[in-house]
Short mmCIF file of C-alpha atoms and ligand atoms in Angstrom, two decimals:
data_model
loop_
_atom_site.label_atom_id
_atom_site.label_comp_id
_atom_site.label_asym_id
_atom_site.label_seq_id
_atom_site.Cartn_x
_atom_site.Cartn_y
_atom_site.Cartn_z
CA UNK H 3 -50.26 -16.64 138.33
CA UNK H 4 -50.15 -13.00 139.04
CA UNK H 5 -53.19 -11.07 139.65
CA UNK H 6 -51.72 -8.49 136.98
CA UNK H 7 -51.87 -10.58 133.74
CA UNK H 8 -50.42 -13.51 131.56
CA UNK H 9 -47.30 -13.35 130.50
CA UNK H 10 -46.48 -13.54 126.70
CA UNK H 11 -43.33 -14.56 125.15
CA UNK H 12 -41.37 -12.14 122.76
CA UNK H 13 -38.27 -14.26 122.26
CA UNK H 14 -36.87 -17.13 123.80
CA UNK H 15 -33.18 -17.79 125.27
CA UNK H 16 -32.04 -21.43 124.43
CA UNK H 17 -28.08 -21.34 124.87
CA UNK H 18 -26.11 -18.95 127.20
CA UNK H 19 -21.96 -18.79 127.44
CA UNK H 20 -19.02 -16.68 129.64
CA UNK H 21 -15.77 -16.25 129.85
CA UNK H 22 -14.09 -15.56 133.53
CA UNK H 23 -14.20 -11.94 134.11
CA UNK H 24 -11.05 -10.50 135.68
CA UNK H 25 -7.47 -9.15 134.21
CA UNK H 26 -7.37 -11.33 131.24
CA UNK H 27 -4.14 -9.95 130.33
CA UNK H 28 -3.74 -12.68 127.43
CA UNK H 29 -6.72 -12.20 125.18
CA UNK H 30 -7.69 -10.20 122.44
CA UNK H 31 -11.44 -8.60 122.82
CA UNK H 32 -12.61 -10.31 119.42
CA UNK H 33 -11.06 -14.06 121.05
CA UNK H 34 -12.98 -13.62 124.42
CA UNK H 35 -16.05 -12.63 122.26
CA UNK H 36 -15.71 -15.53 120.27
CA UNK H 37 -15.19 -17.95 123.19
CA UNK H 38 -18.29 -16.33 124.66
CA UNK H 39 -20.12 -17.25 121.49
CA UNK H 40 -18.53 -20.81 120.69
CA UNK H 41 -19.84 -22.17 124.45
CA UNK H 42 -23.26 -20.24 123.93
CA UNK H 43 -23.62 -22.18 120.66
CA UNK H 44 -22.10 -25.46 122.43
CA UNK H 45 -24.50 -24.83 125.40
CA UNK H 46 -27.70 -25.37 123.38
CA UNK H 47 -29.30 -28.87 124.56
CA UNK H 48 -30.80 -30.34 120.82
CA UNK H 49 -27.41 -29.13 119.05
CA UNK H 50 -26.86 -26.34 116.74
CA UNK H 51 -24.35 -25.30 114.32
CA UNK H 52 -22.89 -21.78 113.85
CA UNK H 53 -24.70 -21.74 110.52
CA UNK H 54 -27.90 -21.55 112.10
CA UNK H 55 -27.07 -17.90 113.25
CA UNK H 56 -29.06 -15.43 111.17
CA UNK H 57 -27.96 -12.22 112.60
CA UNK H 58 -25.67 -11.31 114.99
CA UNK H 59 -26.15 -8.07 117.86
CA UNK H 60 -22.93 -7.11 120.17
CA UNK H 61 -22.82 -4.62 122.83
CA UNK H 62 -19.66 -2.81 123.42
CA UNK H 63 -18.43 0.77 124.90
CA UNK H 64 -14.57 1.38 124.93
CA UNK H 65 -12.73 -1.26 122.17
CA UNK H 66 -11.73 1.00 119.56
CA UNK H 67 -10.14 3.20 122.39
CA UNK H 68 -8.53 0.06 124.54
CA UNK H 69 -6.98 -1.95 122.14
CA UNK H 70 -7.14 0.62 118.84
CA UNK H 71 -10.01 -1.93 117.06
CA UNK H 72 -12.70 -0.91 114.65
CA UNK H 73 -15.17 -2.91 112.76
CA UNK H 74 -16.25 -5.43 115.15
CA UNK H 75 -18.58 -6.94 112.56
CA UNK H 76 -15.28 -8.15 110.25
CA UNK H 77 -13.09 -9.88 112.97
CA UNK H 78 -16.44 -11.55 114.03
CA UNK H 79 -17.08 -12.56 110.46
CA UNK H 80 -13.96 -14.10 110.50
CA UNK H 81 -14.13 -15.73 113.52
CA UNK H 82 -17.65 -17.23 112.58
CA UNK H 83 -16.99 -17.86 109.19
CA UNK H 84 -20.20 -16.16 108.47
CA UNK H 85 -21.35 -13.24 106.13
CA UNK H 86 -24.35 -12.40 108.17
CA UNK H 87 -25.34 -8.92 109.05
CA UNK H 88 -23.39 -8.31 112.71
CA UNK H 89 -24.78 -4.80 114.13
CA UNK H 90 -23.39 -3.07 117.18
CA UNK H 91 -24.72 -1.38 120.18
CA UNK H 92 -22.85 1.44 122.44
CA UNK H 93 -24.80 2.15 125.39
CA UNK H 94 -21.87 2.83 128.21
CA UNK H 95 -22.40 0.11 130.48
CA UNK H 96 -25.77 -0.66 128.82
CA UNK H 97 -24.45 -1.56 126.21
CA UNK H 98 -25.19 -4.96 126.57
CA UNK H 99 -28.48 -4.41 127.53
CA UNK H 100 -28.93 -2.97 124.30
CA UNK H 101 -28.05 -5.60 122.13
CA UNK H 102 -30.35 -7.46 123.54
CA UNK H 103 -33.09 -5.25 123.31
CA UNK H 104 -32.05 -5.37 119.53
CA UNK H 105 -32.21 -8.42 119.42
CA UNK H 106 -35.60 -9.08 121.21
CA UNK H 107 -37.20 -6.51 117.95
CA UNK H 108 -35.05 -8.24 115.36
CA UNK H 109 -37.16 -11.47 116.98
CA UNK H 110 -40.06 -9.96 117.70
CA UNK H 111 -40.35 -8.26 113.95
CA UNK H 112 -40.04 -11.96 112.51
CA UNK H 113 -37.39 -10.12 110.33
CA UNK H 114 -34.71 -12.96 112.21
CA UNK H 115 -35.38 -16.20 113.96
CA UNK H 116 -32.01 -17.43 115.84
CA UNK H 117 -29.54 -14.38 116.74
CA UNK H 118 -26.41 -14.54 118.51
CA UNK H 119 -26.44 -12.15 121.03
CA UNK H 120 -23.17 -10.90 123.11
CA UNK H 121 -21.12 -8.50 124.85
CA UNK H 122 -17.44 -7.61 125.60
CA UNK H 123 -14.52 -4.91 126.85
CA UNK H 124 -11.34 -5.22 127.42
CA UNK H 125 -10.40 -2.35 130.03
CA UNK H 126 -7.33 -3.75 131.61
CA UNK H 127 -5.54 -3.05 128.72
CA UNK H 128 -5.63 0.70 129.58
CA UNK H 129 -6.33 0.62 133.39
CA UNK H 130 -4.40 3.52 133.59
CA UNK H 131 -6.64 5.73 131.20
CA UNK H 132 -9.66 4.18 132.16
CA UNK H 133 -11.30 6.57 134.99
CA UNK H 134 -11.14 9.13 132.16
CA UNK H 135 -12.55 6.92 129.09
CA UNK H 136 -14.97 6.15 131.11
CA UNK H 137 -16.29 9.97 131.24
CA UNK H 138 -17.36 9.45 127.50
CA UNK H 139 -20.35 8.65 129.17
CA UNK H 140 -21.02 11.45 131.08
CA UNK H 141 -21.36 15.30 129.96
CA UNK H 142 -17.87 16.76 128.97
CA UNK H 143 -18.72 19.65 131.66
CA UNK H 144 -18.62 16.72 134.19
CA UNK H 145 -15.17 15.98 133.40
CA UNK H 146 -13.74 19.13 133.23
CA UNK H 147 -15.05 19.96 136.87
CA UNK H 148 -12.79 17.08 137.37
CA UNK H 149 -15.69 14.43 138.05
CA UNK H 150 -14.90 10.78 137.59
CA UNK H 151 -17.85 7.43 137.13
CA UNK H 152 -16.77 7.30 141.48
CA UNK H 153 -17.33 11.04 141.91
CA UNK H 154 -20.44 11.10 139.89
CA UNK H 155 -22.30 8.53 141.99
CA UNK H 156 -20.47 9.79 145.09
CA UNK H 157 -22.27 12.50 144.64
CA UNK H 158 -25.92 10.66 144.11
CA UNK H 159 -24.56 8.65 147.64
CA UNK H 160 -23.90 11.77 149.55
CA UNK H 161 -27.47 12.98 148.34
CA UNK H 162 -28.78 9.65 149.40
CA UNK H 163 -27.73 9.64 152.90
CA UNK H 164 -28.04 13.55 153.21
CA UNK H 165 -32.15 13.07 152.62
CA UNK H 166 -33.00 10.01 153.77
CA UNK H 167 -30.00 8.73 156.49
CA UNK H 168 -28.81 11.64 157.56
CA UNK H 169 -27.48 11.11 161.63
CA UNK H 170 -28.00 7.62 161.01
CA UNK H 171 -25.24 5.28 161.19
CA UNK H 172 -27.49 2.74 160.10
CA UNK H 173 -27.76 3.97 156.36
CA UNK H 174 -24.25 4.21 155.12
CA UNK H 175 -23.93 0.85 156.72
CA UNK H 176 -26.79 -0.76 154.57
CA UNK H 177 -24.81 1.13 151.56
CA UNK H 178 -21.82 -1.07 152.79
CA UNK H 179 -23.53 -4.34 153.09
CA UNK H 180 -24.76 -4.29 149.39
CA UNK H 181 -20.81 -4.93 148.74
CA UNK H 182 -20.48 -7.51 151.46
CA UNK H 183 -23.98 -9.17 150.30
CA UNK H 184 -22.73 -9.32 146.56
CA UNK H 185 -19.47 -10.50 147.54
CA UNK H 186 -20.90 -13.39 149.67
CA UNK H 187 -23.10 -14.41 146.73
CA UNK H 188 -20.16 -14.72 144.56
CA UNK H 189 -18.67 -16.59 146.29
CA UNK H 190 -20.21 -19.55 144.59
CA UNK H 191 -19.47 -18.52 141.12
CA UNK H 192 -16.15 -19.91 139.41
CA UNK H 193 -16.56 -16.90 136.71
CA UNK H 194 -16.42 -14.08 139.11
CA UNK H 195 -14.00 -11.23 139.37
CA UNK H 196 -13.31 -11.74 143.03
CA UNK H 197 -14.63 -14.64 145.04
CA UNK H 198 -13.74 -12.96 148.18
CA UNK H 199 -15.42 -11.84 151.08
CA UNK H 200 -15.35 -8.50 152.97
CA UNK H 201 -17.30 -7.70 156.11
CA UNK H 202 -19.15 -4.43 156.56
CA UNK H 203 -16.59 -2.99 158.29
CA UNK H 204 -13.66 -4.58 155.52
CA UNK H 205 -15.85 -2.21 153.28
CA UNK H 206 -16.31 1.06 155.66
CA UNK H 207 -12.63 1.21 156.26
CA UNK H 208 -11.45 0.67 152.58
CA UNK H 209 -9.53 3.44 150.91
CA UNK H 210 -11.73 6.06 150.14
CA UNK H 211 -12.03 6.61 146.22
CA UNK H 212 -14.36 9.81 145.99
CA UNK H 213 -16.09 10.29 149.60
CA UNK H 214 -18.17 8.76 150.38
CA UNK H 215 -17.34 6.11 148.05
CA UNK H 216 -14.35 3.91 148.92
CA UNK H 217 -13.13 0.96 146.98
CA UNK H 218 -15.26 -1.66 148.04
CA UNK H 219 -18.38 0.19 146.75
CA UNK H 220 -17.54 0.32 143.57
CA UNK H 221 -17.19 -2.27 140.78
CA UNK H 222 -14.20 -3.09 139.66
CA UNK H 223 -12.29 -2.42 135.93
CA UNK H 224 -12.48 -5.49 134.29
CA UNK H 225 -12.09 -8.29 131.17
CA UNK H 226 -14.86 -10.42 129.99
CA UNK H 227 -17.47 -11.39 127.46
CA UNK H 228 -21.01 -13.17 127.39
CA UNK H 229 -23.35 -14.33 124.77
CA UNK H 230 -26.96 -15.83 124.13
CA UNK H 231 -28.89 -17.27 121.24
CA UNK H 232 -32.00 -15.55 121.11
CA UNK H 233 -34.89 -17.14 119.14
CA UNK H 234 -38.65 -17.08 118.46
CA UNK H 235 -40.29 -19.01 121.10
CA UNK H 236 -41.70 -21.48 118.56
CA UNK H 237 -37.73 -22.20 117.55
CA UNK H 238 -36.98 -21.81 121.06
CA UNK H 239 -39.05 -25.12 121.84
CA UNK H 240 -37.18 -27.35 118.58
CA UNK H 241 -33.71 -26.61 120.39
CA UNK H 242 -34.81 -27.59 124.25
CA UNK H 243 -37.37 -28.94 126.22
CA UNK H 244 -36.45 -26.19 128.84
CA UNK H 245 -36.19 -22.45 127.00
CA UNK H 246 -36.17 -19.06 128.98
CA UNK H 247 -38.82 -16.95 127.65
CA UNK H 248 -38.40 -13.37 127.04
CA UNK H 249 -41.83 -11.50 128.15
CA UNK H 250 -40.84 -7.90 128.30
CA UNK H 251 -37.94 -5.76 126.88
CA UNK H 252 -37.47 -2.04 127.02
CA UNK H 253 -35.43 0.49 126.92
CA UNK H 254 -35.46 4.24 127.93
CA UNK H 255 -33.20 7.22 127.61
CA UNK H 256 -32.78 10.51 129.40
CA UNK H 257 -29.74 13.64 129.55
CA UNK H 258 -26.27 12.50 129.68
CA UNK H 259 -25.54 14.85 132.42
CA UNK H 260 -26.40 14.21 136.06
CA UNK H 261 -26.40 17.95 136.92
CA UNK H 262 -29.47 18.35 134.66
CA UNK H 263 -31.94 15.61 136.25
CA UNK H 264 -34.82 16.17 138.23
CA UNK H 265 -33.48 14.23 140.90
CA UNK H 266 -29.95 12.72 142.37
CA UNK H 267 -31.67 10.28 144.16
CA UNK H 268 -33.81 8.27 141.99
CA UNK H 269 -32.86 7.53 137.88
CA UNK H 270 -35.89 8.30 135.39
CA UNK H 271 -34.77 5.76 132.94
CA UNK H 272 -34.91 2.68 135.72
CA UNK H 273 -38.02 3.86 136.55
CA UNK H 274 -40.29 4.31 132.68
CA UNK H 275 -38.53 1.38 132.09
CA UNK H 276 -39.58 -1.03 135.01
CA UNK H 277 -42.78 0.14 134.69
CA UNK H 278 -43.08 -0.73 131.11
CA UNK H 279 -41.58 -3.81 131.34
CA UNK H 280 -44.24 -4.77 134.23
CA UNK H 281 -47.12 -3.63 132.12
CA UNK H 282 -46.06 -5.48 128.96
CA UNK H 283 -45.15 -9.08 131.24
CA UNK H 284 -47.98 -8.35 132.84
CA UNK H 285 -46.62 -8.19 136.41
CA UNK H 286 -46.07 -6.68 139.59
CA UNK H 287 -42.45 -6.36 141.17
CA UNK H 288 -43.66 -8.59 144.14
CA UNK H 289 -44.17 -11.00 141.04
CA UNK H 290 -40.47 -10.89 140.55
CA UNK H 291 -38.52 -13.12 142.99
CA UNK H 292 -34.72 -12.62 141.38
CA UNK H 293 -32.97 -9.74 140.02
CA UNK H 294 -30.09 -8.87 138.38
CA UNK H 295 -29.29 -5.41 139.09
CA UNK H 296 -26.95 -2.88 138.00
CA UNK H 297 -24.71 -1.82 141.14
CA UNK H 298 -21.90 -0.26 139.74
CA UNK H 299 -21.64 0.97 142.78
CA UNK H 300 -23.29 0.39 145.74
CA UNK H 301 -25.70 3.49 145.83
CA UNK H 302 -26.78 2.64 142.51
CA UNK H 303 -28.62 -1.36 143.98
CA UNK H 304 -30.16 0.59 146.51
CA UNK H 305 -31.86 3.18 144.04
CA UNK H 306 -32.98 0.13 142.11
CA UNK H 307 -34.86 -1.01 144.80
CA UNK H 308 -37.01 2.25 145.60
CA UNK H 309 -36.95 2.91 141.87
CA UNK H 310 -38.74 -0.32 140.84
CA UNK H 311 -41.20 -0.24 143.58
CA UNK H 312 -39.45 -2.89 145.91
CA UNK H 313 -39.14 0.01 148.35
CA UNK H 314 -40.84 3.59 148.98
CA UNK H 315 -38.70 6.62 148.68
CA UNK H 316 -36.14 6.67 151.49
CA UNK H 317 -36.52 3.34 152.61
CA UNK H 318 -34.49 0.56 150.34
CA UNK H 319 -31.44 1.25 152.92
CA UNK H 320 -33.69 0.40 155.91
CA UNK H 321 -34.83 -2.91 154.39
CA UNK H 322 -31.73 -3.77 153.46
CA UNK H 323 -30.32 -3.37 157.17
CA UNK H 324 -32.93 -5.62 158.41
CA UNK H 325 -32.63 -7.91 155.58
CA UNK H 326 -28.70 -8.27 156.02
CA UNK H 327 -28.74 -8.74 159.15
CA UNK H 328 -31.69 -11.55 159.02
CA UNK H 329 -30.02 -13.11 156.86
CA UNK H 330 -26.20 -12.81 156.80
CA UNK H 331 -24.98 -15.90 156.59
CA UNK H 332 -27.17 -17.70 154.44
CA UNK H 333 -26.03 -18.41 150.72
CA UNK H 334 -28.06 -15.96 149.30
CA UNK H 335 -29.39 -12.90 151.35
CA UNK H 336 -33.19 -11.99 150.32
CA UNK H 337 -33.96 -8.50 150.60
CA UNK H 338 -37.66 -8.68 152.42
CA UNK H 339 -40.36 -6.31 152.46
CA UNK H 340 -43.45 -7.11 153.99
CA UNK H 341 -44.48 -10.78 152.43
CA UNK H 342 -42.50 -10.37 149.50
CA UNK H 343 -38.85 -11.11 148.96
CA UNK H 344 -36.30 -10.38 146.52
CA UNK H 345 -32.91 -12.02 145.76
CA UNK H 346 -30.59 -9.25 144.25
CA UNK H 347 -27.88 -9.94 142.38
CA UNK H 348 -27.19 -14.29 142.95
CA UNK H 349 -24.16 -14.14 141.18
CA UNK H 350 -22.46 -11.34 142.86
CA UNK H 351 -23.33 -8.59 140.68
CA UNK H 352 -21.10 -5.90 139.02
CA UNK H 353 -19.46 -5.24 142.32
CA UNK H 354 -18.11 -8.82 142.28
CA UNK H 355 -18.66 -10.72 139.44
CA UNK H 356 -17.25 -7.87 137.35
CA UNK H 357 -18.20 -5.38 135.36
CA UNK H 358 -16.66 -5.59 131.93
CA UNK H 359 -18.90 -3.04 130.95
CA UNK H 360 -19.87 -3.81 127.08
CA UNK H 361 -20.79 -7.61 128.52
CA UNK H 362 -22.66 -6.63 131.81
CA UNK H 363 -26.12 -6.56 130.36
CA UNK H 364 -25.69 -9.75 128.21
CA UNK H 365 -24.02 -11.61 131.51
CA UNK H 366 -27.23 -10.50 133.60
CA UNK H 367 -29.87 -12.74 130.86
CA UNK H 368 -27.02 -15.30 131.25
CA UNK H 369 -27.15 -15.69 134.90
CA UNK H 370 -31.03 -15.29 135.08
CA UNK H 371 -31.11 -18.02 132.04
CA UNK H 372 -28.73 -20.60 134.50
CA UNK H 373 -30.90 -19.39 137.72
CA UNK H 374 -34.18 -20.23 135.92
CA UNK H 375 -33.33 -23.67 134.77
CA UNK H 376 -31.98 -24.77 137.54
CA UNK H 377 -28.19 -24.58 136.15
CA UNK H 378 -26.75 -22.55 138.21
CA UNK H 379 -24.33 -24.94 140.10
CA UNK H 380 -23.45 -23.99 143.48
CA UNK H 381 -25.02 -20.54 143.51
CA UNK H 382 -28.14 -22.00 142.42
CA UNK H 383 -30.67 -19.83 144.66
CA UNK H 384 -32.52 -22.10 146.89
CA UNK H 385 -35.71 -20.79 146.40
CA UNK H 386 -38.09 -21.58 143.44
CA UNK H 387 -38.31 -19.42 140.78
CA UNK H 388 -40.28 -18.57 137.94
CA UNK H 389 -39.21 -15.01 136.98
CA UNK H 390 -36.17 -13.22 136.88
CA UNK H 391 -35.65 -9.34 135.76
CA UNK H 392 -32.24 -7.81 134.18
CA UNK H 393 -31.82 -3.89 134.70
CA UNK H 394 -28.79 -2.84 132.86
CA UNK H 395 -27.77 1.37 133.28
CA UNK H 396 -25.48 3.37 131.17
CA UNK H 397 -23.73 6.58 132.60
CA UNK H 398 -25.75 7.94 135.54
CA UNK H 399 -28.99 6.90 134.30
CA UNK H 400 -28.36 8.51 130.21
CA UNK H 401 -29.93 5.12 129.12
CA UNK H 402 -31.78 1.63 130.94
CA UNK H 403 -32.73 -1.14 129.86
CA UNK H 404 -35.38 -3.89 131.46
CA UNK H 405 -35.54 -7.42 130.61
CA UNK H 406 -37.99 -9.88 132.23
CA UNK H 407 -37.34 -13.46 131.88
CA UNK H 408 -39.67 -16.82 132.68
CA UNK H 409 -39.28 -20.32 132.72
CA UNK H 410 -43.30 -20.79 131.51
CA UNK H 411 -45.55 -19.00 129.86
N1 COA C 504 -13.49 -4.00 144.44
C1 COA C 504 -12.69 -4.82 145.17
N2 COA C 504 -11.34 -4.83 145.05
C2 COA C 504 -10.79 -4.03 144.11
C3 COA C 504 -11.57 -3.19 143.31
C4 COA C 504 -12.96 -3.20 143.50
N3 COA C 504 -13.75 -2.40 142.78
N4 COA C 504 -10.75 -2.52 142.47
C5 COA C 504 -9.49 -2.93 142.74
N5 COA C 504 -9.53 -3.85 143.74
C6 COA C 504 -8.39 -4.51 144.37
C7 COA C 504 -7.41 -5.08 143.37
O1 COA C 504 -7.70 -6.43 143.09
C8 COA C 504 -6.12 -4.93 144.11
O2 COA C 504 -6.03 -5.97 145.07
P1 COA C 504 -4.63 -6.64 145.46
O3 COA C 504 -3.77 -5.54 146.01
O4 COA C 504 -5.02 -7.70 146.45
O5 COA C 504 -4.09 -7.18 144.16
C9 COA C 504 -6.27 -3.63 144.87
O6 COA C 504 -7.69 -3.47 145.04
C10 COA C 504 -5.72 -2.42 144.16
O7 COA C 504 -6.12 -2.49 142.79
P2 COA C 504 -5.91 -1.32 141.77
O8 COA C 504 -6.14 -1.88 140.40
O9 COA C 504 -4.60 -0.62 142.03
O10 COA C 504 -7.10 -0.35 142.14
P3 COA C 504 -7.32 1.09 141.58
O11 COA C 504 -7.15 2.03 142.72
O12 COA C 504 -6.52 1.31 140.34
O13 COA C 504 -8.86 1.02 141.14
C11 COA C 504 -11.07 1.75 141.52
C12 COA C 504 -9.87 0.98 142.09
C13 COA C 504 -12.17 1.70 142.53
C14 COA C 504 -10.69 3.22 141.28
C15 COA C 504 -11.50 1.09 140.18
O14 COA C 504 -11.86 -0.24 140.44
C16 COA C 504 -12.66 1.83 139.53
O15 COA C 504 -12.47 2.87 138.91
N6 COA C 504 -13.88 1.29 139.66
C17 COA C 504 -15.07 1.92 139.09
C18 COA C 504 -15.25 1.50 137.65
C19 COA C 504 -16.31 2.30 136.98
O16 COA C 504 -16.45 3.50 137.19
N7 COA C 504 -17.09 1.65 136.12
C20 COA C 504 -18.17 2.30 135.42
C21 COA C 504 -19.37 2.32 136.30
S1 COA C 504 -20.66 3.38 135.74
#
């Protein structure tokens, strides 16, 4: 147990489902959110019907502009055949994220006991809009000066390497072995985007998007959906002998613009919201052995790291150089500092799992929820865990959320 305190379950996590994420060309957002849904509820080990659902929270950012759909909560009624109340989230990418911090109160509050948590987007459908519908999430002043979601964090990147790397080839090489880390690590999972893998230098030599950014540091546009069924831990233990508890879940928000912040090198809302989420689980990040983390692009996982405390300021891209090249090879690639270490991103992360953005946050619990019980096929991590921690951004850091997950409490 952890010197810091005793974790206490808020919720539990008792069923978790996918779909493939990729160009899913032949379904309609409300199908893949269904199908999400259907093998949640299938997944759940005692059995449970549809009818159990009390409530039902989805995450989503772009479907009324990709495929012209409104009123989420009435195709999902009909899909369910339930009249329950169906509330939606739009967080950007967090949007996921925040459904399930929804969720977690709706728990929590005692208001709900079983929810039906999930998120989708269906961005193929307009690939060729989509660097600009993506700028909903930033400030409209961004996208006049002609920024783009690549530009934006190009810009944090450039920062990055200007303060802390700068003369060192050694730093934008780290940068580039997040991608070929990620990609490695999904190489074992049959839902991924791309199970490909690129070397460091397959990712310094891609074509540059918005410099320094090239292709293979950024996540890709994708199709997908994910669900849960969140419950009170008491319910949690009636559907399984092996639930994931939920012991911390928060959320913070800060300006939509990136010009504004304090900093381009370190994003306010990852860090109130780690630290929250420590203090309520009652934990220290060397507590935490697995991470899901959101590298939309590359810059963005090494941030993380100094951000939550993995790293000081400045130094996540040195520890990841070492680590890589310690490691490379090995299924999954530990980041190490000191005694601790850290597995980032198991099932290849945004970068190559996908990054569908509406189900991002929701597929992070899922993958931590197969990780922790030992599910987790042939990308189950090696090394035995207890804890796992979800970090879901929208924008450039506009909004965060934090979940931590256990096996026991
Ligand atoms: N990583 C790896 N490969 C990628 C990729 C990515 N991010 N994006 C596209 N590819 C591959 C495609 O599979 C395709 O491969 P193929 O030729 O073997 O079929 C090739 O690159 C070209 O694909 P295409 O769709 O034409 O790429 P694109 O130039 O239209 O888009 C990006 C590339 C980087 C601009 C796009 O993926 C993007 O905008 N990503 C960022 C998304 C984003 O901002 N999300 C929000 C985060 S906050």
């Amino acid at each position: 147990m952890s010197p810091h305190g005793h974790p206490k379950a808020i919720a539990a996590i008792v069923g978790a489902g996918r779909t493939k994420f990729g160009e899913l060309w032949y379904q309609n957002p409300e199908k893949l959110l269904f199908e999400a849904g259907l093998r949640c509820i299938e997944s759940v080990d005692n059995g449970m019907s549809r009818r159990d659902i009390q409530a039902c929270f989805f995450g989503s950012f772009l479907y009324q502009t990709t495929n012209k759909l409104g009123l989420i909560p009435g195709y999902m009624s009909r899909e369910l055949g339930l009249n329950i109340p169906i509330s939606m989230t739009e967080a950007a990418c967090a949007s996921g994220g925040a459904a399930l911090f929804n969720a977690c109160i709706a728990v929590q509050s005692g208001v709900y006991d079983t929810v039906l948590v999930g998120g989708f987007e269906k961005m193929t459908d307009r690939s060729d809009k989509m660097s600009d519908d993506l700028m909903f999430a930033a400030d409209p002043k961004e996208f006049d000066a002609g920024f783009t979601f690549p530009g934006l964090y190009a810009t944090m990147m450039s920062r990055y390497i200007y303060e802390y790397g700068s003369g060192d080839p050694r730093c934008p090489e780290a940068l580039a072995m997040i991608s070929s880390k990620n990609h490695r690590h999904a190489m074992g999972n049959e839902y991924a985007h791309f199970r490909r893998e690129f070397s460091v230098e397959d990712v310094m030599g891609s074509t540059m998007v918005a410099d320094p950014i090239r292709l293979l540091h950024c996540s890709p546009i994708s199709d997908g959906a994910s669900a849960l069924i969140v419950t009170s831990p008491e319910t949690a233990e009636k559907l399984t002998d092996t639930p994931v508890y939920v012991v911390a879940s928060q959320q913070a928000s800060d300006d939509v613009s990136l010009y504004t912040r304090e900093s381009l090198t370190s994003i306010k809302t990852t860090k109130l919201t780690m630290t929250a989420a420590l203090a309520q689980a009652g934990l220290g990040i060397g507590d935490i052995p697995l991470a899901e983390v959101h590298d939309c692009f590359t810059i963005e996982e090494a941030i993380f790291l100094e951000d939550a405390g993995f790293y000081e300021k400045g130094e996540a891209w040195k520890g990841v150089h070492e680590s890589y090249e310690s490691f490379k090879g090995s299924k999954h690639i530990p980041y190490v500092n000191g005694g601790g270490e850290l597995i980032v991103n198991p099932g290849g992360g945004l970068k190559a799992d996908g990054h569908p953005v509406g189900a991002t946050g929701v597929r992070q619990a899922y993958e931590c929820f197969k990780q922790l019980r030992g599910e987790a096929g042939s990308n189950q991590v090696d090394a035995p865990l207890d804890t796992a921690l979800c970090h879901n951004i929208g924008g450039t850091g506009g909004i965060a959320t934090v979940h931590i997950l256990r096996r026991d409490v």
